[in-house]
XYZ file of C-alpha atoms in Angstrom:
713
model
C 153.916 117.208 167.598
C 155.341 119.115 170.291
C 153.378 119.726 173.742
C 153.577 122.241 176.424
C 151.844 121.055 178.913
C 149.376 123.567 180.517
C 150.966 126.585 179.069
C 151.556 125.552 175.186
C 148.801 125.311 172.580
C 148.779 122.029 170.593
C 147.059 122.053 167.170
C 145.901 119.530 164.858
C 145.017 119.559 161.353
C 140.731 119.922 161.304
C 138.274 121.336 159.223
C 136.419 124.167 160.080
C 133.142 124.947 158.510
C 133.016 129.285 158.081
C 129.902 131.130 158.004
C 129.493 130.963 154.203
C 129.613 126.988 154.347
C 133.383 127.048 153.037
C 135.841 124.483 154.384
C 138.834 125.735 156.008
C 141.833 123.762 156.220
C 144.411 124.267 159.061
C 148.126 123.544 158.334
C 150.091 120.790 160.559
C 153.003 121.916 162.159
C 155.252 120.128 164.901
C 156.097 123.041 167.750
C 153.566 125.028 168.893
C 154.946 128.091 171.741
C 153.577 130.380 173.694
C 155.240 132.154 176.824
C 156.920 130.606 179.606
C 156.465 132.344 182.866
C 158.882 132.003 186.217
C 157.600 133.740 189.220
C 161.104 136.215 190.244
C 162.239 135.761 193.706
C 161.402 132.361 194.446
C 163.425 130.720 197.106
C 161.623 127.257 197.608
C 163.936 124.175 198.236
C 163.686 122.619 194.838
C 164.193 123.774 191.594
C 161.168 125.531 189.769
C 159.504 123.481 186.882
C 158.941 126.307 184.386
C 157.549 123.824 181.266
C 157.799 120.408 179.383
C 158.794 119.877 176.101
C 157.114 117.017 174.234
C 157.411 115.529 170.399
C 155.094 113.540 169.085
C 158.117 111.009 167.524
C 158.379 110.407 170.950
C 157.018 106.838 171.562
C 158.310 106.880 175.113
C 161.355 104.199 174.394
C 164.119 106.532 175.336
C 165.289 107.019 171.743
C 164.732 110.741 171.579
C 166.982 113.474 173.219
C 165.763 116.842 174.009
C 168.504 119.459 173.853
C 168.364 123.339 175.338
C 170.329 126.335 174.387
C 170.371 129.823 174.189
C 170.655 132.431 177.558
C 170.807 130.789 180.549
C 170.721 127.283 178.993
C 172.679 124.701 181.451
C 173.251 127.852 183.962
C 169.670 128.896 185.049
C 167.514 126.693 182.913
C 168.308 123.030 182.913
C 166.334 120.310 180.988
C 165.679 116.367 181.173
C 166.977 115.496 178.114
C 164.333 112.119 178.346
C 161.192 114.138 179.890
C 161.930 117.291 178.175
C 161.171 119.061 181.680
C 162.875 122.253 182.148
C 163.819 123.695 185.419
C 164.818 127.027 186.738
C 167.789 126.004 189.045
C 168.409 129.790 190.289
C 165.955 132.555 191.603
C 165.510 135.167 188.956
C 164.911 139.226 189.420
C 162.972 140.625 187.116
C 164.965 143.993 187.766
C 167.609 142.631 186.442
C 166.479 140.798 183.486
C 162.921 140.351 182.508
C 163.036 137.601 180.103
C 165.533 134.799 178.570
C 165.160 133.444 174.945
C 165.955 129.991 174.355
C 166.136 127.407 171.481
C 164.784 123.750 172.022
C 165.551 120.744 169.781
C 164.735 117.314 169.524
C 167.467 114.656 168.442
C 167.888 110.926 168.016
C 169.845 109.666 171.221
C 172.133 107.573 169.532
C 173.180 109.437 166.029
C 172.316 112.775 167.589
C 170.131 113.242 164.077
C 167.724 116.192 164.450
C 163.898 114.776 164.413
C 162.314 117.910 164.789
C 163.832 121.558 163.287
C 164.645 123.816 166.541
C 162.197 126.334 167.843
C 162.653 129.127 169.936
C 160.805 130.251 172.748
C 160.875 132.929 175.681
C 160.910 132.674 179.740
C 159.532 135.800 181.083
C 159.930 136.560 184.861
C 157.161 137.217 186.242
C 156.745 140.698 188.581
C 156.062 140.759 192.050
C 156.304 144.095 194.369
C 159.415 143.466 196.113
C 161.188 146.769 195.634
C 159.809 150.089 197.055
C 159.687 153.422 195.656
C 162.736 155.813 195.647
C 162.757 159.405 195.343
C 166.189 160.014 193.242
C 166.382 163.750 193.733
C 165.837 164.296 197.312
C 166.221 165.927 199.360
C 164.011 169.115 197.956
C 164.778 172.353 198.652
C 161.740 174.746 197.511
C 160.919 178.641 198.057
C 157.342 179.975 198.249
C 156.502 183.763 199.012
C 154.741 184.329 202.042
C 151.449 185.537 202.488
C 150.631 182.930 199.127
C 147.015 182.322 198.336
C 146.272 178.550 199.530
C 146.752 176.359 196.852
C 149.820 178.042 195.496
C 152.387 175.317 193.772
C 155.538 174.940 195.848
C 157.395 172.386 194.176
C 156.499 168.682 192.130
C 158.410 165.424 193.992
C 158.513 162.384 191.755
C 159.406 159.037 192.963
C 160.177 155.860 191.052
C 159.249 152.172 191.225
C 161.649 149.701 189.683
C 158.834 147.157 189.602
C 157.029 146.228 186.174
C 154.478 149.125 185.757
C 152.710 147.306 183.103
C 151.627 144.188 185.481
C 149.747 144.874 188.727
C 149.483 147.598 190.846
C 153.481 147.052 191.946
C 154.702 150.383 190.431
C 151.300 152.384 190.815
C 152.525 155.397 193.303
C 150.332 157.482 195.628
C 151.940 159.953 197.155
C 150.699 161.525 200.694
C 152.179 164.200 203.273
C 153.400 162.565 206.433
C 154.893 166.067 208.128
C 154.256 169.690 207.216
C 150.620 169.826 207.528
C 148.432 171.870 208.095
C 150.656 174.399 206.085
C 151.288 172.358 202.519
C 149.381 169.439 200.989
C 150.680 167.176 198.296
C 148.384 165.806 195.206
C 148.330 161.986 195.496
C 148.839 161.109 191.909
C 151.059 163.945 190.811
C 153.427 164.609 193.720
C 153.001 168.757 193.401
C 153.177 170.192 196.770
C 150.912 173.288 197.777
C 150.159 175.466 200.287
C 147.130 174.440 202.434
C 147.483 177.406 205.045
C 146.705 181.257 204.346
C 148.654 184.185 205.562
C 151.870 182.287 206.382
C 154.334 185.210 207.546
C 158.029 184.922 207.094
C 158.551 187.043 209.982
C 156.974 184.595 212.434
C 158.729 181.717 210.606
C 160.452 181.289 207.823
C 161.369 177.357 207.012
C 159.675 174.515 207.131
C 160.750 170.434 206.724
C 158.031 168.917 205.017
C 158.137 164.724 204.777
C 156.432 163.220 201.236
C 155.729 159.729 201.159
C 155.348 157.432 198.023
C 153.330 153.907 198.206
C 152.724 151.938 195.647
C 150.103 149.081 195.060
C 148.171 151.877 194.274
C 148.412 153.036 198.271
C 146.550 149.809 199.272
C 147.776 147.720 202.525
C 150.662 145.737 201.665
C 152.472 148.215 199.266
C 155.889 149.081 199.684
C 156.506 152.927 200.235
C 159.321 155.521 200.400
C 159.807 159.035 201.699
C 161.725 162.123 201.083
C 162.021 165.498 203.196
C 161.560 168.813 201.147
C 162.820 172.251 203.219
C 160.451 174.974 202.334
C 161.716 178.650 202.839
C 159.102 181.415 202.648
C 160.874 184.323 200.593
C 160.192 187.710 202.020
C 157.404 190.345 200.573
C 156.676 194.163 201.646
C 154.117 193.132 204.210
C 155.137 195.272 207.377
C 155.760 199.020 208.208
C 158.869 200.475 209.419
C 158.328 200.937 212.979
C 159.754 203.396 215.748
C 160.925 201.562 219.137
C 160.179 204.634 220.917
C 157.433 207.517 220.614
C 160.029 210.135 221.885
C 163.666 210.285 221.733
C 165.913 212.348 223.644
C 169.289 213.488 222.141
C 171.894 216.332 223.492
C 174.454 218.728 221.375
C 176.776 220.914 222.945
C 176.794 224.734 221.782
C 180.418 224.665 220.497
C 180.051 221.737 218.090
C 180.455 222.954 214.610
C 178.152 222.091 211.571
C 178.384 218.756 210.111
C 178.957 216.585 213.703
C 176.862 213.933 214.353
C 174.301 215.002 217.123
C 172.562 210.935 217.940
C 171.237 208.415 215.865
C 167.231 206.894 215.953
C 166.126 203.614 213.784
C 162.792 202.363 212.659
C 162.822 198.876 212.532
C 161.437 196.728 209.656
C 161.177 193.148 209.441
C 161.275 192.616 205.996
C 164.144 191.733 204.000
C 166.283 193.787 201.359
C 165.116 196.053 199.870
C 161.459 195.389 201.499
C 162.971 196.574 204.604
C 164.663 199.727 203.369
C 163.874 202.793 205.351
C 164.172 206.605 204.781
C 164.119 209.012 207.013
C 162.631 212.874 206.528
C 162.069 216.014 209.019
C 158.773 216.772 208.489
C 158.091 219.611 210.840
C 159.795 221.050 214.091
C 161.570 224.348 215.347
C 164.736 222.878 214.594
C 164.523 222.456 211.161
C 166.948 225.036 209.907
C 169.476 224.007 212.770
C 169.437 220.207 212.348
C 169.391 217.657 209.600
C 168.623 213.949 208.859
C 171.263 211.472 206.680
C 170.829 207.736 206.579
C 173.350 205.078 207.438
C 173.345 202.713 204.593
C 175.129 199.707 205.990
C 172.707 200.010 209.612
C 169.590 202.005 208.253
C 169.842 204.391 211.257
C 168.835 207.812 211.051
C 171.557 209.823 211.680
C 171.095 213.500 213.065
C 173.466 216.223 212.477
C 174.434 219.289 213.049
C 173.341 221.976 210.395
C 173.770 225.415 211.889
C 175.838 226.220 214.782
C 173.739 226.201 218.214
C 173.882 228.877 221.100
C 172.656 227.617 224.680
C 172.541 231.600 225.869
C 170.094 232.023 222.687
C 167.905 229.208 223.071
C 168.488 225.670 224.949
C 166.265 223.437 223.214
C 164.587 221.934 220.211
C 162.043 219.464 218.711
C 161.809 217.791 215.441
C 159.089 215.288 213.972
C 160.932 212.527 212.124
C 159.403 210.048 209.427
C 160.079 206.792 208.517
C 159.185 205.115 205.180
C 159.410 202.248 202.796
C 160.646 203.635 199.313
C 159.307 200.106 197.532
C 155.807 199.448 198.231
C 154.242 196.257 196.968
C 150.925 196.898 195.628
C 149.300 193.773 196.280
C 149.583 194.765 199.792
C 149.244 198.441 199.566
C 145.935 198.294 201.389
C 147.781 196.962 204.291
C 149.691 200.437 204.717
C 150.480 202.679 205.384
C 154.088 202.152 205.417
C 155.336 204.649 207.256
C 155.435 205.957 210.999
C 156.559 208.965 212.850
C 158.329 209.807 216.361
C 159.732 212.973 218.096
C 162.894 213.736 218.483
C 163.661 216.563 221.358
C 167.551 217.792 221.425
C 168.784 219.871 224.267
C 171.710 222.484 223.894
C 174.363 222.137 226.419
C 176.325 224.708 227.688
C 180.119 225.033 226.534
C 182.862 227.247 227.953
C 183.030 229.552 225.170
C 185.997 232.253 224.197
C 184.603 235.803 224.611
C 182.820 237.218 221.603
C 183.819 240.706 219.874
C 180.923 243.240 219.570
C 181.812 243.821 215.765
C 183.666 241.788 213.342
C 186.504 243.844 212.699
C 187.220 247.332 213.574
C 188.426 250.132 211.508
C 190.475 253.126 213.219
C 192.072 256.157 211.996
C 195.213 258.387 213.474
C 197.110 261.095 212.477
C 200.617 260.804 211.510
C 203.291 262.297 213.570
C 200.948 262.005 216.762
C 202.593 261.981 219.747
C 202.962 259.076 222.021
C 200.345 257.857 223.701
C 197.580 259.091 221.190
C 194.420 257.486 221.384
C 193.572 255.119 218.446
C 190.037 253.570 219.267
C 188.443 250.724 221.459
C 187.734 247.187 221.015
C 185.066 245.429 223.388
C 184.408 241.703 223.981
C 182.258 239.761 226.523
C 181.642 236.487 227.962
C 178.687 235.080 226.661
C 178.732 231.893 228.982
C 176.662 232.130 232.522
C 179.211 233.038 234.430
C 180.390 236.255 232.380
C 183.418 236.299 233.554
C 185.693 239.833 232.717
C 188.034 239.612 229.857
C 191.742 240.440 229.189
C 192.804 242.211 226.149
C 196.158 241.552 224.319
C 197.923 242.227 221.334
C 199.694 239.372 220.094
C 203.354 240.498 219.077
C 203.198 238.738 215.384
C 200.584 240.814 214.246
C 202.503 244.231 215.558
C 206.460 243.449 215.403
C 207.864 246.839 215.576
C 205.296 247.445 218.818
C 203.448 250.771 217.535
C 200.653 249.969 219.740
C 199.427 249.025 222.891
C 196.505 247.798 224.320
C 194.794 248.280 228.081
C 194.493 244.844 229.329
C 191.167 245.442 231.424
C 189.187 248.096 228.872
C 190.327 247.558 225.487
C 191.741 250.845 224.747
C 194.564 251.226 222.102
C 196.607 253.623 221.994
C 200.181 254.669 219.855
C 203.804 254.355 221.136
C 205.376 256.496 219.262
C 204.596 259.005 216.025
C 203.371 256.837 213.106
C 204.545 257.911 209.511
C 202.238 257.534 206.634
C 204.617 257.765 204.178
C 206.438 254.385 205.618
C 203.003 252.477 206.254
C 199.854 254.130 205.362
C 197.786 251.264 206.985
C 198.428 248.946 210.399
C 196.449 245.809 210.460
C 196.879 244.117 213.805
C 194.768 241.772 215.872
C 193.587 241.862 219.550
C 192.843 238.599 220.960
C 190.415 238.709 224.324
C 190.171 235.731 226.535
C 188.221 235.621 229.925
C 189.641 235.770 233.250
C 189.452 232.320 234.886
C 188.361 230.489 232.163
C 190.214 227.360 230.067
C 192.397 229.629 228.197
C 190.174 230.527 225.016
C 190.208 233.314 223.409
C 188.824 235.056 220.406
C 190.382 237.069 217.832
C 189.569 240.081 216.197
C 191.067 242.190 213.402
C 191.759 245.894 213.917
C 192.737 248.219 210.662
C 194.278 251.222 211.692
C 194.613 253.683 208.945
C 197.339 256.866 209.385
C 195.996 259.853 208.269
C 197.956 262.064 206.029
C 199.444 265.492 207.337
C 201.193 267.769 204.859
C 204.766 267.001 206.090
C 207.193 266.070 202.993
C 207.831 268.870 200.605
C 207.645 268.433 196.710
C 210.409 267.695 194.697
C 211.108 266.615 190.912
C 209.578 263.904 189.499
C 212.417 262.794 187.363
C 215.936 264.009 187.961
C 217.417 263.378 184.577
C 219.634 266.390 182.804
C 218.340 268.584 180.206
C 220.518 268.734 176.951
C 220.587 271.916 174.644
C 222.338 272.575 172.050
C 224.880 275.132 171.531
C 223.141 276.629 168.532
C 219.608 276.644 170.263
C 217.125 279.222 168.957
C 215.796 282.052 171.914
C 212.418 280.895 173.052
C 212.678 277.269 172.397
C 210.856 275.105 174.880
C 213.777 272.971 176.192
C 211.897 271.055 179.062
C 208.744 270.566 180.997
C 208.902 269.520 184.320
C 206.698 267.804 186.905
C 206.657 267.088 190.771
C 205.618 264.728 193.140
C 205.059 264.662 196.687
C 205.275 261.660 199.260
C 201.945 263.303 200.872
C 198.655 262.633 199.349
C 197.270 265.101 197.304
C 194.025 266.488 198.288
C 191.276 267.939 196.276
C 192.236 270.658 193.610
C 195.548 270.826 195.261
C 198.242 271.459 192.492
C 201.977 271.963 192.404
C 203.381 275.606 191.833
C 206.534 276.207 190.109
C 208.869 279.412 190.143
C 212.627 279.802 189.615
C 214.139 280.400 192.793
C 215.022 284.178 194.020
C 218.884 283.757 193.188
C 218.015 283.052 189.419
C 215.058 285.072 188.868
C 216.758 287.551 186.838
C 219.247 285.292 185.050
C 219.739 286.065 181.198
C 219.753 282.511 179.777
C 216.633 280.647 180.865
C 212.835 281.069 182.023
C 209.971 279.571 183.518
C 206.475 279.542 182.889
C 203.850 277.613 185.289
C 201.718 275.818 183.504
C 198.965 275.718 186.620
C 198.375 272.050 186.122
C 201.423 270.864 188.253
C 204.014 271.344 185.466
C 206.221 273.747 184.706
C 207.831 274.939 181.206
C 211.458 275.711 180.686
C 212.283 278.246 177.678
C 215.667 279.473 176.501
C 215.864 283.399 176.316
C 219.164 283.870 174.986
C 221.651 282.362 171.944
C 225.215 281.808 171.729
C 225.876 278.955 174.303
C 229.435 277.551 174.115
C 230.635 274.357 175.625
C 234.045 275.863 176.223
C 232.929 278.751 178.449
C 230.606 277.008 180.289
C 229.052 273.501 179.456
C 226.613 273.383 182.477
C 224.215 275.464 183.870
C 222.369 275.302 187.347
C 218.958 276.322 187.360
C 217.374 276.086 191.049
C 213.131 276.080 190.606
C 210.813 276.659 193.707
C 207.828 273.914 194.000
C 205.132 274.820 196.376
C 202.660 272.288 197.001
C 199.664 274.464 198.359
C 198.812 272.001 201.244
C 197.814 272.508 204.453
C 200.080 273.869 205.533
C 201.886 274.474 202.388
C 205.337 273.443 201.797
C 207.858 274.084 199.262
C 211.246 272.876 198.152
C 214.110 274.276 195.846
C 214.925 271.469 192.767
C 217.690 272.147 190.641
C 217.301 271.233 186.831
C 220.764 270.711 185.396
C 221.038 271.921 181.746
C 224.140 270.820 179.799
C 225.228 272.218 176.426
C 225.884 269.943 173.805
C 227.445 269.937 170.243
C 225.038 269.628 167.544
C 224.765 269.516 163.606
C 222.678 271.300 161.556
C 219.507 269.745 162.027
C 219.883 269.881 165.893
C 221.186 266.323 166.641
C 223.045 265.803 169.448
C 226.799 264.825 168.731
C 228.723 265.274 171.609
C 228.135 266.652 175.141
C 231.410 266.081 177.241
C 234.425 268.633 176.855
C 236.782 267.346 174.372
C 240.342 266.592 175.532
C 242.779 268.493 173.914
C 246.518 267.180 174.789
C 245.152 263.301 174.432
C 248.942 262.360 174.373
C 250.225 264.113 177.768
C 248.759 261.147 179.279
C 247.438 257.889 179.859
C 243.563 257.362 180.195
C 242.426 255.733 183.477
C 241.841 252.280 182.159
C 245.432 252.178 180.536
C 246.561 253.424 184.176
C 244.725 250.590 185.903
C 246.027 247.796 183.283
C 249.509 248.790 184.012
C 249.171 248.628 187.870
C 247.311 245.082 187.492
C 250.368 244.046 185.139
C 252.990 245.072 187.886
C 251.287 243.569 191.024
C 250.560 240.457 188.984
C 254.339 240.178 187.672
C 255.427 241.030 191.433
C 253.528 238.131 192.560
C 254.364 235.532 189.995
C 257.857 236.468 191.058
C 257.254 236.383 194.780
C 256.016 232.885 194.430
C 258.548 231.731 192.290
C 261.432 232.561 194.336
C 259.382 231.020 197.198
C 259.123 228.015 195.589
C 262.921 227.589 194.733
C 264.429 228.095 198.479
C 261.936 225.629 199.484
C 263.345 223.171 196.959
C 266.559 224.713 197.104
C 267.110 224.499 193.334
C 268.158 227.268 191.660
C 266.001 230.224 190.485
C 266.164 229.419 186.616
C 266.384 226.143 184.757
C 267.229 226.906 181.292
C 266.198 224.619 178.530
C 266.593 225.003 174.829
C 263.410 226.616 174.020
C 262.305 229.568 171.996
C 264.549 232.933 173.226
C 261.616 234.977 173.045
C 259.832 233.012 175.776
C 262.276 232.485 178.452
C 264.849 234.365 180.587
C 267.986 235.545 178.377
C 271.322 235.322 180.361
C 275.220 236.344 179.635
C 278.234 235.913 181.812
C 279.174 239.344 182.393
C 278.850 241.308 185.507
C 276.125 243.991 185.370
C 277.329 247.562 184.232
C 274.589 249.467 185.259
C 273.389 251.976 182.518
C 275.917 250.786 180.382
C 274.688 247.586 180.263
C 271.297 249.474 178.764
C 273.045 250.707 176.263
C 275.915 247.866 175.540
C 273.221 244.914 175.774
C 273.047 243.545 172.173
C 269.324 243.581 171.190
C 269.902 241.035 168.543
C 270.055 238.284 171.297
C 266.690 238.355 171.907
C 266.376 237.809 168.040
C 268.679 234.947 167.871
C 268.157 232.219 170.391
C 270.780 230.225 169.397
C 273.512 232.801 170.686
C 272.152 232.453 173.977
C 273.690 229.457 174.396
C 276.811 230.339 173.765
C 279.478 233.169 175.289
C 279.371 236.403 173.875
C 282.221 238.734 175.086
C 281.923 242.129 175.119
C 284.849 244.141 174.233
C 283.455 247.853 174.858
C 283.455 247.827 178.385
C 284.878 246.087 181.162
C 283.976 245.886 184.702
C 285.996 247.805 186.963
C 284.269 246.955 189.994
C 282.355 243.525 191.424
C 279.518 244.517 193.164
C 278.741 242.448 196.083
C 275.769 240.281 195.506
C 272.613 241.517 196.764
C 270.766 239.772 199.850
C 267.850 237.926 198.794
C 269.446 237.047 195.750
C 271.303 233.464 194.827
C 273.778 233.083 192.191
C 272.967 231.161 189.363
C 276.341 229.577 188.322
C 277.793 232.699 186.831
C 274.825 233.856 184.954
C 272.439 236.635 186.006
C 268.859 237.070 185.636
C 268.113 239.600 182.476
C 264.455 240.393 181.539
C 261.402 238.980 181.307
C 258.805 239.684 178.853
C 254.887 240.344 179.572
C 252.286 241.605 177.373
C 249.527 243.756 178.782
C 246.856 245.129 176.394
C 249.164 246.961 174.061
C 251.377 248.923 176.467
C 255.162 248.189 176.899
C 257.167 249.419 179.689
C 260.654 249.521 181.196
C 261.415 248.728 185.164
C 265.259 249.155 186.188
C 266.509 247.883 189.339
C 268.173 250.349 191.943
C 271.666 249.944 191.213
C 271.337 249.715 186.990
C 272.626 246.380 186.774
C 269.364 244.480 185.810
C 266.302 245.824 183.215
C 262.952 244.332 183.179
C 261.069 244.947 180.363
C 257.328 244.560 179.972
């Protein structure tokens, strides 16, 4: 039997009588083990006795040897093989290893033969409070809304203790708050931090540093502790209305400012953040509501007062506005704390500015009769200085609006007059500008439009609306209407004014044509005889007198041209020109122009060719064996004048080969040797005979003065 003193149960076989009277027999065994315990962190001078092994076969004579194996055997745990005492040779830490499993066996010392079967046992490291609590996730950051109720949960903090939670109170933790009172509290068992003070205001204080302690041993004396920091931030709620810093704001605007320009700024301050601090502005009332407006600068949250309509210092010098600032987003939880708005008064004074003069009318319209003499009064413009000084005004007409200087203006009183007679038919309207500048001012001027209408005077006689010829057939029948004439007049036609037509007195009794006034400003022309002939007279001029019935009435005589034409039986016009009877007697104008152009071109070519050859000192003509019809034909004989014309063999032109050989003339022999004309050079013993040129379809000859050479075109 094995015995572990003070820690190992030793059992023997015995008889136990049960309640029923039966006898129960317990079995007999050699080793009976319980757990061994070793206190951790032992730091004594001697090894710690863990326990003792003993076998009932051990008689104490030293023949039995005890052997220990397993975790830490031989290093941490050693056994006395004679006595069976087990010692721990090192300091043990439960947090590193809480227990060790070992095996014990008794063997014969001399033969190492097992005397007992091996048996396992456990050595447990008994915990002591040697580890303080730790906050593994600290420091902590938490947020809670301002004005929260007391007891509002903020955050939960948790500490851990490495000691054995199942043994004693080494790992039983209790939380407490070391810093942060009286604003916050912590639940001792759970570590939940809660608000402890009502109406905490973010605008007064936004951040809090809280220190939480965790202590083991249930918080009793001697326990270990650990701390952590918790930074708590109060978040914003809309609990503050906007507030103007002043009850009255003063601003000023110059009267020369244009709509849209900024007048001034004001701001209602709201200590809340983000959308809780947004502020809207509006004008509630005031005599300046029609002249000013308010917008908001989204970046600065300022109210921007802008000019809506021009202001005039001379008319009104100050305006008052009542402006309201309000929160667009109101938290219903704090709605009863309202109202979330504020008002102020804005006083705007108008400053005087040196303004240009002002015309009494936005534009002027005048009339003047055409042909009126120079210096005729057109009208008067008037402007005045609206400033306090009321300086006199000087007038002028900018030249770019009256380039031809039809008008002039008195610089002092603004009276406009003409500089020469005006012609309505040339220009019926004159649109000019007049500028006015105050004398002694800052060179500021104002301009006004002046429209001058030129009134019509009947100074233009009527005339035919068109100047077309009237065509009439030779066989026209008497009484036929050949034309309806109308008239036009450059003057304006008055109401019920018409044109009247009649034949001129010198043709009033003609026997060919008659006129009928249609009384609608037109007249009809009729034929009153027959038997027109182009050969006897192809054109008739019919003077017609036109009266415009104006004031004063004007008339003019216009000639209607009537041309007689050749027509067929259906009165279709065939020809209206006189037919030429001797067409073969001469050439047409086009033919003459073509001939003259040919001569000019030919002379230009010859002069240019001769000039180039003289410059190069080369013969005038270089002959090559080419088609004789495209080159100059030469021969060796002296020219014979008119005889050459008759004697020259035209077959040479048709036989180019003959041009290269000598063809002697047998019918005529030259008697005289004419001297060479100035300006011509001999080309060997050959002479220039003819040039060929075609212009259109005409052929002509040009012969030189001494009849020695013939030019054929």
